[in-house]
Amino acid sequence: GGLNDGLDVDELVNEIGLDADEIAWRKEFVGFDEEDVQRLSRYEDAFAENADQIADDFYDNLTGNQQTVDVIGRSDKGIEQLKRTQSAYLVTLAGGDYGPEYFEDRARIGKIHDMLEMPMKHYLGQYGVYYDLILPIIGDRLTESLAGRVGETVSDAAPSEADGVG
């Protein structure tokens, strides 16, 4: 609804040249490959479990600044709707499907931010806020993974009764 209704995604995609070659170039440019897809997929459930809290914290930050409140006020969606959208966005980051639909959705979201006249400093600044919110989740998951691997290695290396020890 709202701004989405006035947005022709096909026209936008054509306007910015977002075809298969452009998507491949963008992935190559940032070094995004199949290993990244696999790494991200490990976080899908953790992102889903924490998506609502992250959206709440993200919007708490945004609503604590008058400049960003002014941008939010230009949206036809209320804060709760925006939080739901943000929550869904987080889950798609680790969803494993990074093809045309993923890029079209990102282009659509970017265009909506442009239509809301969101300054670039807000758009880019929000990424810093967002990373601060998801890094603890990634860190916790990494710590759990490493602890599990160390535990397995120690168990595998420990002498057993079959080795004549014990």
Short mmCIF file of N, CA and C in Angstrom, two decimals:
data_model
loop_
_atom_site.label_atom_id
_atom_site.label_comp_id
_atom_site.label_asym_id
_atom_site.label_seq_id
_atom_site.Cartn_x
_atom_site.Cartn_y
_atom_site.Cartn_z
N GLY A 1 0.80 -1.19 0.00
CA GLY A 1 0.00 0.00 0.00
C GLY A 1 0.84 1.25 0.00
N GLY A 2 0.20 2.38 -0.10
CA GLY A 2 0.86 3.68 -0.01
C GLY A 2 1.90 3.90 -1.07
N LEU A 3 3.13 4.15 -0.67
CA LEU A 3 4.21 4.43 -1.61
C LEU A 3 4.46 3.27 -2.56
N ASN A 4 4.26 2.06 -2.08
CA ASN A 4 4.42 0.89 -2.95
C ASN A 4 3.47 0.94 -4.15
N ASP A 5 2.25 1.47 -3.92
CA ASP A 5 1.27 1.55 -5.00
C ASP A 5 1.73 2.46 -6.13
N GLY A 6 2.48 3.49 -5.80
CA GLY A 6 2.96 4.43 -6.81
C GLY A 6 4.30 4.05 -7.40
N LEU A 7 4.76 2.87 -7.11
CA LEU A 7 6.09 2.45 -7.54
C LEU A 7 5.98 1.27 -8.50
N ASP A 8 6.48 1.46 -9.71
CA ASP A 8 6.52 0.38 -10.70
C ASP A 8 7.90 -0.27 -10.61
N VAL A 9 7.96 -1.44 -9.97
CA VAL A 9 9.24 -2.11 -9.73
C VAL A 9 9.90 -2.51 -11.04
N ASP A 10 9.11 -2.97 -12.00
CA ASP A 10 9.70 -3.34 -13.29
C ASP A 10 10.37 -2.13 -13.95
N GLU A 11 9.70 -0.99 -13.88
CA GLU A 11 10.27 0.24 -14.44
C GLU A 11 11.55 0.62 -13.69
N LEU A 12 11.51 0.52 -12.37
CA LEU A 12 12.69 0.83 -11.56
C LEU A 12 13.85 -0.07 -11.92
N VAL A 13 13.60 -1.37 -12.03
CA VAL A 13 14.64 -2.34 -12.36
C VAL A 13 15.25 -2.02 -13.73
N ASN A 14 14.40 -1.68 -14.68
CA ASN A 14 14.90 -1.31 -16.01
C ASN A 14 15.72 -0.02 -15.95
N GLU A 15 15.22 0.93 -15.18
CA GLU A 15 15.88 2.24 -15.07
C GLU A 15 17.30 2.12 -14.51
N ILE A 16 17.47 1.26 -13.53
CA ILE A 16 18.80 1.12 -12.93
C ILE A 16 19.62 0.00 -13.55
N GLY A 17 19.05 -0.67 -14.56
CA GLY A 17 19.79 -1.71 -15.26
C GLY A 17 20.05 -2.95 -14.43
N LEU A 18 19.09 -3.31 -13.62
CA LEU A 18 19.25 -4.43 -12.71
C LEU A 18 18.86 -5.74 -13.40
N ASP A 19 19.78 -6.22 -14.23
CA ASP A 19 19.56 -7.50 -14.91
C ASP A 19 20.53 -8.53 -14.34
N ALA A 20 20.53 -9.71 -14.92
CA ALA A 20 21.38 -10.80 -14.40
C ALA A 20 22.85 -10.42 -14.39
N ASP A 21 23.31 -9.73 -15.43
CA ASP A 21 24.72 -9.32 -15.48
C ASP A 21 25.04 -8.31 -14.38
N GLU A 22 24.13 -7.38 -14.14
CA GLU A 22 24.35 -6.38 -13.10
C GLU A 22 24.36 -7.02 -11.72
N ILE A 23 23.46 -7.97 -11.50
CA ILE A 23 23.43 -8.67 -10.21
C ILE A 23 24.75 -9.43 -10.01
N ALA A 24 25.20 -10.12 -11.05
CA ALA A 24 26.46 -10.86 -10.95
C ALA A 24 27.62 -9.90 -10.68
N TRP A 25 27.63 -8.75 -11.35
CA TRP A 25 28.69 -7.77 -11.13
C TRP A 25 28.68 -7.28 -9.68
N ARG A 26 27.50 -6.97 -9.17
CA ARG A 26 27.40 -6.46 -7.81
C ARG A 26 27.91 -7.50 -6.80
N LYS A 27 27.54 -8.75 -7.00
CA LYS A 27 28.01 -9.80 -6.10
C LYS A 27 29.53 -9.93 -6.19
N GLU A 28 30.05 -9.91 -7.39
CA GLU A 28 31.51 -10.02 -7.57
C GLU A 28 32.22 -8.81 -6.96
N PHE A 29 31.65 -7.63 -7.15
CA PHE A 29 32.25 -6.40 -6.64
C PHE A 29 32.46 -6.43 -5.13
N VAL A 30 31.48 -6.97 -4.41
CA VAL A 30 31.59 -7.04 -2.95
C VAL A 30 32.14 -8.38 -2.46
N GLY A 31 32.46 -9.28 -3.40
CA GLY A 31 33.03 -10.57 -3.03
C GLY A 31 32.02 -11.53 -2.44
N PHE A 32 30.77 -11.42 -2.85
CA PHE A 32 29.71 -12.28 -2.33
C PHE A 32 29.64 -13.55 -3.17
N ASP A 33 29.86 -14.70 -2.52
CA ASP A 33 29.86 -15.95 -3.25
C ASP A 33 29.07 -17.02 -2.49
N GLU A 34 29.16 -18.26 -2.97
CA GLU A 34 28.39 -19.35 -2.38
C GLU A 34 28.78 -19.60 -0.92
N GLU A 35 30.04 -19.37 -0.58
CA GLU A 35 30.45 -19.53 0.82
C GLU A 35 29.72 -18.53 1.71
N ASP A 36 29.51 -17.32 1.20
CA ASP A 36 28.76 -16.32 1.95
C ASP A 36 27.31 -16.76 2.14
N VAL A 37 26.73 -17.34 1.11
CA VAL A 37 25.37 -17.84 1.20
C VAL A 37 25.29 -18.89 2.32
N GLN A 38 26.24 -19.81 2.33
CA GLN A 38 26.26 -20.85 3.36
C GLN A 38 26.46 -20.26 4.75
N ARG A 39 27.38 -19.30 4.87
CA ARG A 39 27.61 -18.67 6.17
C ARG A 39 26.35 -17.97 6.66
N LEU A 40 25.71 -17.21 5.79
CA LEU A 40 24.50 -16.50 6.19
C LEU A 40 23.37 -17.45 6.57
N SER A 41 23.25 -18.56 5.85
CA SER A 41 22.16 -19.49 6.14
C SER A 41 22.24 -20.05 7.55
N ARG A 42 23.44 -20.08 8.12
CA ARG A 42 23.60 -20.55 9.50
C ARG A 42 22.93 -19.64 10.51
N TYR A 43 22.65 -18.40 10.10
CA TYR A 43 22.07 -17.43 11.02
C TYR A 43 20.57 -17.23 10.82
N GLU A 44 19.99 -17.93 9.86
CA GLU A 44 18.58 -17.70 9.56
C GLU A 44 17.69 -17.90 10.77
N ASP A 45 17.86 -18.99 11.49
CA ASP A 45 17.00 -19.22 12.65
C ASP A 45 17.28 -18.22 13.77
N ALA A 46 18.54 -17.86 13.97
CA ALA A 46 18.88 -16.86 15.01
C ALA A 46 18.29 -15.50 14.65
N PHE A 47 18.35 -15.14 13.38
CA PHE A 47 17.75 -13.87 12.96
C PHE A 47 16.23 -13.91 13.15
N ALA A 48 15.62 -15.03 12.78
CA ALA A 48 14.16 -15.16 12.94
C ALA A 48 13.76 -15.06 14.41
N GLU A 49 14.53 -15.71 15.29
CA GLU A 49 14.23 -15.69 16.73
C GLU A 49 14.35 -14.29 17.32
N ASN A 50 15.23 -13.47 16.76
CA ASN A 50 15.53 -12.15 17.33
C ASN A 50 14.98 -10.99 16.51
N ALA A 51 14.30 -11.28 15.43
CA ALA A 51 13.88 -10.23 14.49
C ALA A 51 12.99 -9.17 15.12
N ASP A 52 12.04 -9.58 15.93
CA ASP A 52 11.13 -8.60 16.53
C ASP A 52 11.87 -7.67 17.51
N GLN A 53 12.75 -8.25 18.31
CA GLN A 53 13.50 -7.43 19.27
C GLN A 53 14.44 -6.47 18.54
N ILE A 54 15.06 -6.94 17.50
CA ILE A 54 15.96 -6.07 16.73
C ILE A 54 15.16 -4.93 16.09
N ALA A 55 14.00 -5.25 15.55
CA ALA A 55 13.16 -4.21 14.95
C ALA A 55 12.74 -3.19 16.01
N ASP A 56 12.38 -3.66 17.19
CA ASP A 56 12.02 -2.75 18.29
C ASP A 56 13.20 -1.84 18.63
N ASP A 57 14.37 -2.43 18.81
CA ASP A 57 15.56 -1.65 19.18
C ASP A 57 15.96 -0.69 18.07
N PHE A 58 15.82 -1.14 16.83
CA PHE A 58 16.16 -0.30 15.67
C PHE A 58 15.26 0.93 15.64
N TYR A 59 13.97 0.73 15.83
CA TYR A 59 13.04 1.87 15.80
C TYR A 59 13.11 2.71 17.07
N ASP A 60 13.51 2.11 18.18
CA ASP A 60 13.76 2.93 19.37
C ASP A 60 14.86 3.94 19.08
N ASN A 61 15.90 3.48 18.37
CA ASN A 61 16.98 4.38 18.00
C ASN A 61 16.50 5.47 17.05
N LEU A 62 15.74 5.05 16.03
CA LEU A 62 15.27 6.02 15.03
C LEU A 62 14.33 7.05 15.63
N THR A 63 13.46 6.60 16.51
CA THR A 63 12.47 7.54 17.09
C THR A 63 13.08 8.41 18.18
N GLY A 64 14.33 8.17 18.52
CA GLY A 64 15.02 8.99 19.50
C GLY A 64 15.72 10.20 18.88
N ASN A 65 15.52 10.39 17.57
CA ASN A 65 16.17 11.51 16.87
C ASN A 65 15.13 12.23 16.03
N GLN A 66 15.01 13.52 16.19
CA GLN A 66 13.97 14.28 15.49
C GLN A 66 14.12 14.21 13.97
N GLN A 67 15.35 14.22 13.46
CA GLN A 67 15.54 14.16 12.01
C GLN A 67 14.96 12.87 11.43
N THR A 68 15.21 11.76 12.09
CA THR A 68 14.69 10.49 11.57
C THR A 68 13.19 10.37 11.85
N VAL A 69 12.71 10.95 12.92
CA VAL A 69 11.27 10.97 13.19
C VAL A 69 10.56 11.72 12.06
N ASP A 70 11.16 12.81 11.58
CA ASP A 70 10.56 13.57 10.48
C ASP A 70 10.44 12.72 9.22
N VAL A 71 11.46 11.92 8.93
CA VAL A 71 11.41 11.04 7.75
C VAL A 71 10.33 9.98 7.94
N ILE A 72 10.31 9.35 9.11
CA ILE A 72 9.30 8.33 9.41
C ILE A 72 7.90 8.93 9.26
N GLY A 73 7.73 10.16 9.67
CA GLY A 73 6.44 10.83 9.57
C GLY A 73 5.95 11.02 8.15
N ARG A 74 6.86 10.95 7.18
CA ARG A 74 6.46 11.08 5.77
C ARG A 74 5.96 9.76 5.19
N SER A 75 6.13 8.68 5.94
CA SER A 75 5.66 7.37 5.50
C SER A 75 4.18 7.23 5.82
N ASP A 76 3.48 6.48 4.99
CA ASP A 76 2.07 6.22 5.27
C ASP A 76 1.90 5.05 6.23
N LYS A 77 3.01 4.39 6.58
CA LYS A 77 2.95 3.28 7.53
C LYS A 77 3.25 3.78 8.93
N GLY A 78 2.59 3.19 9.87
CA GLY A 78 2.86 3.49 11.27
C GLY A 78 4.09 2.73 11.75
N ILE A 79 4.56 3.08 12.93
CA ILE A 79 5.76 2.46 13.49
C ILE A 79 5.62 0.94 13.59
N GLU A 80 4.48 0.45 14.03
CA GLU A 80 4.31 -1.00 14.17
C GLU A 80 4.40 -1.70 12.83
N GLN A 81 3.84 -1.10 11.79
CA GLN A 81 3.95 -1.69 10.45
C GLN A 81 5.40 -1.68 9.98
N LEU A 82 6.09 -0.58 10.24
CA LEU A 82 7.49 -0.47 9.85
C LEU A 82 8.34 -1.49 10.60
N LYS A 83 8.02 -1.72 11.86
CA LYS A 83 8.75 -2.73 12.63
C LYS A 83 8.55 -4.12 12.03
N ARG A 84 7.32 -4.42 11.62
CA ARG A 84 7.06 -5.73 11.00
C ARG A 84 7.84 -5.88 9.71
N THR A 85 7.90 -4.81 8.93
CA THR A 85 8.67 -4.84 7.69
C THR A 85 10.15 -5.05 7.99
N GLN A 86 10.65 -4.35 8.99
CA GLN A 86 12.05 -4.48 9.37
C GLN A 86 12.36 -5.88 9.87
N SER A 87 11.47 -6.44 10.64
CA SER A 87 11.63 -7.79 11.15
C SER A 87 11.72 -8.80 10.00
N ALA A 88 10.83 -8.66 9.02
CA ALA A 88 10.85 -9.56 7.86
C ALA A 88 12.13 -9.37 7.05
N TYR A 89 12.57 -8.13 6.93
CA TYR A 89 13.81 -7.83 6.19
C TYR A 89 14.98 -8.59 6.80
N LEU A 90 15.10 -8.57 8.11
CA LEU A 90 16.22 -9.25 8.77
C LEU A 90 16.26 -10.72 8.41
N VAL A 91 15.11 -11.37 8.43
CA VAL A 91 15.06 -12.80 8.14
C VAL A 91 15.50 -13.08 6.71
N THR A 92 15.14 -12.20 5.77
CA THR A 92 15.53 -12.42 4.37
C THR A 92 17.03 -12.26 4.15
N LEU A 93 17.71 -11.59 5.07
CA LEU A 93 19.16 -11.44 4.91
C LEU A 93 19.88 -12.78 4.92
N ALA A 94 19.32 -13.75 5.62
CA ALA A 94 19.95 -15.05 5.73
C ALA A 94 19.13 -16.14 5.04
N GLY A 95 18.19 -15.73 4.19
CA GLY A 95 17.28 -16.67 3.57
C GLY A 95 17.85 -17.56 2.49
N GLY A 96 19.01 -17.20 1.96
CA GLY A 96 19.66 -18.05 0.98
C GLY A 96 19.29 -17.82 -0.47
N ASP A 97 18.32 -16.97 -0.74
CA ASP A 97 17.92 -16.71 -2.12
C ASP A 97 18.31 -15.28 -2.47
N TYR A 98 19.42 -15.14 -3.19
CA TYR A 98 19.96 -13.82 -3.51
C TYR A 98 19.95 -13.60 -5.03
N GLY A 99 18.78 -13.87 -5.61
CA GLY A 99 18.60 -13.72 -7.04
C GLY A 99 17.85 -12.45 -7.38
N PRO A 100 17.23 -12.44 -8.55
CA PRO A 100 16.55 -11.23 -9.03
C PRO A 100 15.49 -10.67 -8.08
N GLU A 101 14.67 -11.52 -7.49
CA GLU A 101 13.63 -11.03 -6.59
C GLU A 101 14.22 -10.34 -5.37
N TYR A 102 15.29 -10.89 -4.83
CA TYR A 102 15.97 -10.29 -3.69
C TYR A 102 16.46 -8.88 -4.05
N PHE A 103 17.10 -8.77 -5.20
CA PHE A 103 17.64 -7.48 -5.63
C PHE A 103 16.52 -6.50 -5.99
N GLU A 104 15.46 -7.00 -6.59
CA GLU A 104 14.32 -6.13 -6.91
C GLU A 104 13.70 -5.57 -5.63
N ASP A 105 13.59 -6.41 -4.62
CA ASP A 105 13.01 -5.95 -3.35
C ASP A 105 13.91 -4.90 -2.71
N ARG A 106 15.23 -5.11 -2.77
CA ARG A 106 16.16 -4.13 -2.20
C ARG A 106 16.09 -2.82 -2.99
N ALA A 107 15.95 -2.90 -4.29
CA ALA A 107 15.83 -1.68 -5.11
C ALA A 107 14.53 -0.95 -4.76
N ARG A 108 13.46 -1.70 -4.57
CA ARG A 108 12.16 -1.11 -4.20
C ARG A 108 12.27 -0.38 -2.86
N ILE A 109 12.88 -1.03 -1.90
CA ILE A 109 13.02 -0.43 -0.57
C ILE A 109 13.89 0.82 -0.66
N GLY A 110 14.97 0.74 -1.41
CA GLY A 110 15.82 1.91 -1.59
C GLY A 110 15.08 3.07 -2.23
N LYS A 111 14.26 2.77 -3.21
CA LYS A 111 13.48 3.81 -3.88
C LYS A 111 12.46 4.44 -2.93
N ILE A 112 11.85 3.63 -2.10
CA ILE A 112 10.90 4.16 -1.13
C ILE A 112 11.61 5.11 -0.17
N HIS A 113 12.80 4.74 0.28
CA HIS A 113 13.57 5.65 1.13
C HIS A 113 13.86 6.95 0.39
N ASP A 114 14.14 6.85 -0.89
CA ASP A 114 14.37 8.05 -1.71
C ASP A 114 13.09 8.88 -1.81
N MET A 115 11.96 8.23 -2.02
CA MET A 115 10.68 8.93 -2.12
C MET A 115 10.32 9.63 -0.81
N LEU A 116 10.79 9.06 0.30
CA LEU A 116 10.56 9.68 1.61
C LEU A 116 11.57 10.81 1.88
N GLU A 117 12.43 11.03 0.91
CA GLU A 117 13.47 12.06 1.01
C GLU A 117 14.36 11.82 2.23
N MET A 118 14.70 10.56 2.42
CA MET A 118 15.60 10.21 3.51
C MET A 118 17.01 10.62 3.11
N PRO A 119 17.65 11.45 3.92
CA PRO A 119 19.03 11.83 3.61
C PRO A 119 19.96 10.63 3.62
N MET A 120 20.98 10.66 2.78
CA MET A 120 21.93 9.57 2.70
C MET A 120 22.59 9.30 4.06
N LYS A 121 22.81 10.36 4.85
CA LYS A 121 23.43 10.16 6.16
C LYS A 121 22.56 9.28 7.06
N HIS A 122 21.25 9.37 6.91
CA HIS A 122 20.35 8.51 7.70
C HIS A 122 20.39 7.09 7.16
N TYR A 123 20.31 6.96 5.84
CA TYR A 123 20.28 5.64 5.22
C TYR A 123 21.54 4.86 5.57
N LEU A 124 22.69 5.49 5.39
CA LEU A 124 23.95 4.81 5.69
C LEU A 124 24.15 4.64 7.19
N GLY A 125 23.76 5.65 7.96
CA GLY A 125 23.89 5.57 9.40
C GLY A 125 23.08 4.43 10.00
N GLN A 126 21.94 4.15 9.40
CA GLN A 126 21.09 3.07 9.90
C GLN A 126 21.80 1.73 9.79
N TYR A 127 22.65 1.57 8.79
CA TYR A 127 23.40 0.32 8.67
C TYR A 127 24.30 0.11 9.87
N GLY A 128 24.94 1.17 10.34
CA GLY A 128 25.77 1.05 11.53
C GLY A 128 24.96 0.63 12.74
N VAL A 129 23.80 1.23 12.90
CA VAL A 129 22.90 0.86 14.00
C VAL A 129 22.50 -0.60 13.85
N TYR A 130 22.13 -0.98 12.65
CA TYR A 130 21.66 -2.33 12.39
C TYR A 130 22.75 -3.36 12.68
N TYR A 131 23.97 -3.08 12.22
CA TYR A 131 25.07 -4.00 12.47
C TYR A 131 25.34 -4.13 13.97
N ASP A 132 25.25 -3.03 14.70
CA ASP A 132 25.43 -3.11 16.15
C ASP A 132 24.39 -4.01 16.80
N LEU A 133 23.21 -4.08 16.22
CA LEU A 133 22.14 -4.92 16.76
C LEU A 133 22.30 -6.39 16.40
N ILE A 134 22.83 -6.68 15.21
CA ILE A 134 22.93 -8.09 14.81
C ILE A 134 24.28 -8.72 15.15
N LEU A 135 25.31 -7.91 15.34
CA LEU A 135 26.62 -8.49 15.64
C LEU A 135 26.63 -9.33 16.92
N PRO A 136 25.95 -8.94 17.99
CA PRO A 136 25.93 -9.82 19.17
C PRO A 136 25.31 -11.20 18.86
N ILE A 137 24.32 -11.24 18.00
CA ILE A 137 23.70 -12.51 17.63
C ILE A 137 24.70 -13.37 16.87
N ILE A 138 25.38 -12.75 15.93
CA ILE A 138 26.39 -13.46 15.15
C ILE A 138 27.52 -13.92 16.07
N GLY A 139 27.95 -13.03 16.97
CA GLY A 139 29.02 -13.39 17.90
C GLY A 139 28.63 -14.55 18.80
N ASP A 140 27.41 -14.52 19.32
CA ASP A 140 26.94 -15.61 20.17
C ASP A 140 26.91 -16.92 19.40
N ARG A 141 26.41 -16.88 18.19
CA ARG A 141 26.33 -18.09 17.38
C ARG A 141 27.73 -18.62 17.05
N LEU A 142 28.65 -17.73 16.75
CA LEU A 142 30.03 -18.11 16.46
C LEU A 142 30.69 -18.72 17.70
N THR A 143 30.46 -18.12 18.85
CA THR A 143 31.02 -18.65 20.10
C THR A 143 30.49 -20.05 20.36
N GLU A 144 29.18 -20.25 20.19
CA GLU A 144 28.58 -21.58 20.38
C GLU A 144 29.19 -22.59 19.43
N SER A 145 29.37 -22.19 18.18
CA SER A 145 29.93 -23.07 17.17
C SER A 145 31.37 -23.46 17.51
N LEU A 146 32.16 -22.47 17.89
CA LEU A 146 33.55 -22.74 18.25
C LEU A 146 33.66 -23.61 19.49
N ALA A 147 32.81 -23.33 20.48
CA ALA A 147 32.82 -24.14 21.70
C ALA A 147 32.48 -25.59 21.37
N GLY A 148 31.51 -25.79 20.50
CA GLY A 148 31.14 -27.14 20.09
C GLY A 148 32.27 -27.85 19.37
N ARG A 149 32.95 -27.13 18.50
CA ARG A 149 34.08 -27.73 17.77
C ARG A 149 35.22 -28.07 18.70
N VAL A 150 35.53 -27.18 19.64
CA VAL A 150 36.60 -27.44 20.60
C VAL A 150 36.23 -28.66 21.45
N GLY A 151 34.98 -28.73 21.88
CA GLY A 151 34.52 -29.87 22.67
C GLY A 151 34.66 -31.17 21.91
N GLU A 152 34.31 -31.16 20.63
CA GLU A 152 34.44 -32.36 19.81
C GLU A 152 35.90 -32.75 19.65
N THR A 153 36.76 -31.77 19.43
CA THR A 153 38.17 -32.03 19.25
C THR A 153 38.78 -32.61 20.52
N VAL A 154 38.42 -32.05 21.66
CA VAL A 154 38.93 -32.55 22.94
C VAL A 154 38.44 -33.98 23.17
N SER A 155 37.19 -34.25 22.88
CA SER A 155 36.64 -35.59 23.06
C SER A 155 37.32 -36.59 22.15
N ASP A 156 37.57 -36.18 20.90
CA ASP A 156 38.23 -37.06 19.94
C ASP A 156 39.67 -37.32 20.33
N ALA A 157 40.33 -36.37 20.97
CA ALA A 157 41.74 -36.50 21.29
C ALA A 157 41.97 -37.15 22.66
N ALA A 158 40.95 -37.22 23.49
CA ALA A 158 41.10 -37.78 24.84
C ALA A 158 41.36 -39.28 24.76
N PRO A 159 42.30 -39.73 25.57
CA PRO A 159 42.56 -41.19 25.59
C PRO A 159 41.34 -41.94 26.14
N SER A 160 41.15 -43.12 25.63
CA SER A 160 39.99 -43.92 26.08
C SER A 160 40.49 -45.22 26.67
N GLU A 161 39.57 -45.96 27.27
CA GLU A 161 39.94 -47.26 27.82
C GLU A 161 40.43 -48.19 26.75
N ALA A 162 39.94 -48.03 25.53
CA ALA A 162 40.38 -48.88 24.43
C ALA A 162 41.84 -48.63 24.11
N ASP A 163 42.35 -47.45 24.47
CA ASP A 163 43.75 -47.12 24.24
C ASP A 163 44.62 -47.66 25.37
N GLY A 164 44.03 -48.33 26.33
CA GLY A 164 44.77 -48.86 27.45
C GLY A 164 44.97 -47.85 28.56
N VAL A 165 44.22 -46.78 28.49
CA VAL A 165 44.32 -45.76 29.54
C VAL A 165 43.04 -45.78 30.33
N GLY A 166 43.13 -45.66 31.60
CA GLY A 166 41.92 -45.53 32.40
C GLY A 166 41.66 -46.60 33.34
#
